[in-house]
PDB file of C-alpha atoms in Angstrom:
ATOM      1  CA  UNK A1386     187.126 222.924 200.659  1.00 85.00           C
ATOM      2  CA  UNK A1387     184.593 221.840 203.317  1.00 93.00           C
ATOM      3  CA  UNK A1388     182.157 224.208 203.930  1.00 95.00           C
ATOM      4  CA  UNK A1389     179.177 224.642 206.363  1.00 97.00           C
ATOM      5  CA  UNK A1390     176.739 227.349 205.680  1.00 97.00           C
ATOM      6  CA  UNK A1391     173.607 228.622 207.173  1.00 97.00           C
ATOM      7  CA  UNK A1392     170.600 230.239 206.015  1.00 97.00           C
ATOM      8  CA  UNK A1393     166.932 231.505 206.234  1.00 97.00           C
ATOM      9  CA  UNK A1394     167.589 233.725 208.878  1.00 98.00           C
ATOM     10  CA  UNK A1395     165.621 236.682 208.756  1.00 98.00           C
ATOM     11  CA  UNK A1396     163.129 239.806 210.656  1.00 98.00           C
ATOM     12  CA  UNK A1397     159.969 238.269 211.799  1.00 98.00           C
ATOM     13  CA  UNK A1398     157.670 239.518 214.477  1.00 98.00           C
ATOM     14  CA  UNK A1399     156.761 238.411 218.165  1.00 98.00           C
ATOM     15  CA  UNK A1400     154.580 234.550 217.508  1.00 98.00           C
ATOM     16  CA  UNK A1401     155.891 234.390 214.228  1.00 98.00           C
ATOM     17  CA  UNK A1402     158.307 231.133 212.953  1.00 98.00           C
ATOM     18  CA  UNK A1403     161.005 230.778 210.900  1.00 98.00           C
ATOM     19  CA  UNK A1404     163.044 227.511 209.365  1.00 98.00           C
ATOM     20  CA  UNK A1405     167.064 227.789 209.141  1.00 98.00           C
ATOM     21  CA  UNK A1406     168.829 225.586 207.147  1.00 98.00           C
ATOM     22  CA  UNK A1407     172.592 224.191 207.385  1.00 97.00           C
ATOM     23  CA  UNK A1408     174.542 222.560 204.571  1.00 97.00           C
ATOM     24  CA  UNK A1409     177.907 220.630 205.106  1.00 95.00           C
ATOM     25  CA  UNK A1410     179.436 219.970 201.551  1.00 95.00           C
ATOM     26  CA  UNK A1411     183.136 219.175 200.198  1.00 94.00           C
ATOM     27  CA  UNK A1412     185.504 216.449 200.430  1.00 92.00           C
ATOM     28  CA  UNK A1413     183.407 214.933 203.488  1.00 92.00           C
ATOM     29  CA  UNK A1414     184.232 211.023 204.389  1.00 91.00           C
ATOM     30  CA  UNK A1415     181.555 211.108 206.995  1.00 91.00           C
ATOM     31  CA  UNK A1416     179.009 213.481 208.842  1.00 92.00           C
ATOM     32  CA  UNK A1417     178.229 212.594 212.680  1.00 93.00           C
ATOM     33  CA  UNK A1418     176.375 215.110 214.981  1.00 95.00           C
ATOM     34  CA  UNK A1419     175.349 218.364 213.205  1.00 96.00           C
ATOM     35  CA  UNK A1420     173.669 221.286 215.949  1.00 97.00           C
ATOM     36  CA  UNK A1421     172.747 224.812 216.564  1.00 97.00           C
ATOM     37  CA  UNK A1422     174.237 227.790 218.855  1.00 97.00           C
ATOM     38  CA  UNK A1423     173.480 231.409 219.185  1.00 98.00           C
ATOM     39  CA  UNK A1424     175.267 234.016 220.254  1.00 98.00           C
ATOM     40  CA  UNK A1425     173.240 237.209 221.052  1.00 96.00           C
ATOM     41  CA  UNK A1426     174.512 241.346 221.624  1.00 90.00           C
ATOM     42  CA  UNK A1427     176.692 241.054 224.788  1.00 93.00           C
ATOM     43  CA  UNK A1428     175.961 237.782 226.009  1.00 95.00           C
ATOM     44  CA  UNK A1429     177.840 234.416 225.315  1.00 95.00           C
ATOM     45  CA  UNK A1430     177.316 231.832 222.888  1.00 95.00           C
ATOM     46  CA  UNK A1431     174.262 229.285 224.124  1.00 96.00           C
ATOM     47  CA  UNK A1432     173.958 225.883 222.929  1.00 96.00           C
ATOM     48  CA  UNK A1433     170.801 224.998 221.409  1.00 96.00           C
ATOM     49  CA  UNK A1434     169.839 222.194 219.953  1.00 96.00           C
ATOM     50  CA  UNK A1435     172.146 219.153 218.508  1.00 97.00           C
ATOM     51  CA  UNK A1436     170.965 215.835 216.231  1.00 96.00           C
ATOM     52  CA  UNK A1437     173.013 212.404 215.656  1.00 94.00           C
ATOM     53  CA  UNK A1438     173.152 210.632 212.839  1.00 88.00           C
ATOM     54  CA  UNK A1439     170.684 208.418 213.750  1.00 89.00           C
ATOM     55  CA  UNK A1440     167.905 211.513 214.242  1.00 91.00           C
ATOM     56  CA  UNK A1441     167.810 211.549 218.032  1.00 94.00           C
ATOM     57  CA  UNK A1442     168.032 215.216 219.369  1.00 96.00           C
ATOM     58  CA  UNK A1443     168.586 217.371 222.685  1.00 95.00           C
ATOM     59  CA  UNK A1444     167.817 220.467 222.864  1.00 95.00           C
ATOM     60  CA  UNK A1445     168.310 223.183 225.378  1.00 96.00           C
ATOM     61  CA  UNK A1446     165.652 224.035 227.547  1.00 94.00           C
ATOM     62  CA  UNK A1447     164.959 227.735 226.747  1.00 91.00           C
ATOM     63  CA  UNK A1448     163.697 226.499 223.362  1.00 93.00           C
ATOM     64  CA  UNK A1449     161.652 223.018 223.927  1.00 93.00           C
ATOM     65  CA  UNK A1450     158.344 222.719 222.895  1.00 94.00           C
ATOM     66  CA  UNK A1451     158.926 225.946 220.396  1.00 97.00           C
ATOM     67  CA  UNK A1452     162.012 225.005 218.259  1.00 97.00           C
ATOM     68  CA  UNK A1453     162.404 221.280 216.179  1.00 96.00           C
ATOM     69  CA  UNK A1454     165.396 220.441 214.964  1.00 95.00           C
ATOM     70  CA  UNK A1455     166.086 217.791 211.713  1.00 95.00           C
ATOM     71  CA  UNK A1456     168.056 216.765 209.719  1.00 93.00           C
ATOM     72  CA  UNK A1457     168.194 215.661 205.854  1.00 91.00           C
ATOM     73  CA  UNK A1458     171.526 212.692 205.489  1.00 84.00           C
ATOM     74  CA  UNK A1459     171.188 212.401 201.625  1.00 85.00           C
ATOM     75  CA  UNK A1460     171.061 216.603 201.291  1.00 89.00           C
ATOM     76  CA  UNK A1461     174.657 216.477 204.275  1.00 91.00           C
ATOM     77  CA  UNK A1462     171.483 219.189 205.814  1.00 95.00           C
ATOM     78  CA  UNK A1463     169.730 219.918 208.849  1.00 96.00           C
ATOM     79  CA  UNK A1464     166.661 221.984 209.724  1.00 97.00           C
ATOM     80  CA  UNK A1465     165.537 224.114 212.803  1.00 97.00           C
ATOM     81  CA  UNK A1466     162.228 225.040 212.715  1.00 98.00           C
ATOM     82  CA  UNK A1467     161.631 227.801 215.219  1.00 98.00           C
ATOM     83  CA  UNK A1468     157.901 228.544 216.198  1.00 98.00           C
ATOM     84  CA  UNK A1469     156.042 231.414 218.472  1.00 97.00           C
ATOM     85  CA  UNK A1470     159.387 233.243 218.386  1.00 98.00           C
ATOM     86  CA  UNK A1471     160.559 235.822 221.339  1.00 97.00           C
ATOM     87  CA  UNK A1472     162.381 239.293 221.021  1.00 97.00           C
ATOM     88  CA  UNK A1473     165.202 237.259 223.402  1.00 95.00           C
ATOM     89  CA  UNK A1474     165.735 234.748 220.847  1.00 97.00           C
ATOM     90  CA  UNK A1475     167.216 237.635 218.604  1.00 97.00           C
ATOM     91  CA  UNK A1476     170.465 236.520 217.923  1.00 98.00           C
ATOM     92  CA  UNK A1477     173.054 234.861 215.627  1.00 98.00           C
ATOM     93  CA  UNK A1478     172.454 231.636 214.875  1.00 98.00           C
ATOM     94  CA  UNK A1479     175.305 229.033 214.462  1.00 98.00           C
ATOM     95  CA  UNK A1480     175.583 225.729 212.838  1.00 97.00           C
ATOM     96  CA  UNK A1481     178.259 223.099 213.274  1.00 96.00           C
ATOM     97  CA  UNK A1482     178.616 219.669 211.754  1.00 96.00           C
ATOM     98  CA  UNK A1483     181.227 216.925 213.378  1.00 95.00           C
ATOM     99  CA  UNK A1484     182.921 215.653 210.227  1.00 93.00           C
ATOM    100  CA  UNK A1485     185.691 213.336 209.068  1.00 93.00           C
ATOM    101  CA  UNK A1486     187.538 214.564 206.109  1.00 91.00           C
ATOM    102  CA  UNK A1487     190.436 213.457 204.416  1.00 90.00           C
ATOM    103  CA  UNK A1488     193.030 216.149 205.598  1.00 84.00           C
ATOM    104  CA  UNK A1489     192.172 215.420 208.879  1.00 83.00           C
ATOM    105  CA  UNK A1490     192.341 212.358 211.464  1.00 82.00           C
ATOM    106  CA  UNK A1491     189.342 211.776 213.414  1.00 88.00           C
ATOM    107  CA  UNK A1492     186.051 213.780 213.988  1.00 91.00           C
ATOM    108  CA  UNK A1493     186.290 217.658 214.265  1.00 93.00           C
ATOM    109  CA  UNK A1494     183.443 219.854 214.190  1.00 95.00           C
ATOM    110  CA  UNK A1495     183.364 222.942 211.534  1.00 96.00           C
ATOM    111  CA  UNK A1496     181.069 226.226 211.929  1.00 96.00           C
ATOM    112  CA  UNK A1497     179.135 228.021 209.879  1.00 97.00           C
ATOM    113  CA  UNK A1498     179.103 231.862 209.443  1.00 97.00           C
ATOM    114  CA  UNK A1499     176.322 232.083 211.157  1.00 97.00           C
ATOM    115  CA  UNK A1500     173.049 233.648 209.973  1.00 98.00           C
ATOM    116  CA  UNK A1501     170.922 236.995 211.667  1.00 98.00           C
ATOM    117  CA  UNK A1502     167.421 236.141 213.198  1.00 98.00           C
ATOM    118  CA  UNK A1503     165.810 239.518 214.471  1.00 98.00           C
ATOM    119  CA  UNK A1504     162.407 239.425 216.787  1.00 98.00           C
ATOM    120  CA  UNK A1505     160.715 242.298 216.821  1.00 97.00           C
ATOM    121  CA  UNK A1506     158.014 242.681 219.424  1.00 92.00           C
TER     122      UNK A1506
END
């Protein structure tokens, strides 16, 4: 089955960093844009940050200059490294990867479970 999974979520304190990673594995025929979303208590889910195939990135606002996003093509992986961290980025964070599979026809994106990061201040 194809599968996207997140981790490296985790507790850290106010100024503190930490790096998620997401993995897209299975029968894939081709990986396009992979990205990040979190959703935190009682508010709705906010885009992040999203990376082509090629590398090029866009990422929201509220995180610029503090979060980097990359991505790994050999490893089907991607990497957000999130530095001088806020108690408002406390949230679940979400990865999805467009994909092309063979049950399928055309591009769809598939989520991840999504993975806990907690700022404490």
């Amino acid at each position: 089955q194809v599968q996207v999974v997140e981790s490296g979520g985790g507790l850290v304190q106010a100024g503190g960093s930490l790096r998620l990673s997401c993995t897209a594995s299975g029968r894939i025929l081709a990986i396009d844009d992979m990205g990040w979303y979190r959703q935190a208590p009682g508010k709705q889910r906010e885009m992040l940050a999203t990376i082509t195939s090629r590398g090029s990135t866009n990422c929201a606002d509220s995180v610029k200059g503090r979060f980097t996003l990359s991505r790994d093509n050999a490893k089907y992986t991607i990497y957000l490294q999130m530095n001088s961290l806020k108690p408002e980025d406390t949230a679940v964070y979400y990865c999805y990867a467009d994909l092309t599979v063979p049950q399928r026809f055309g591009v769809y994106a598939y989520w991840g479970q999504g993975t806990q990061v907690t700022v404490s201040s």
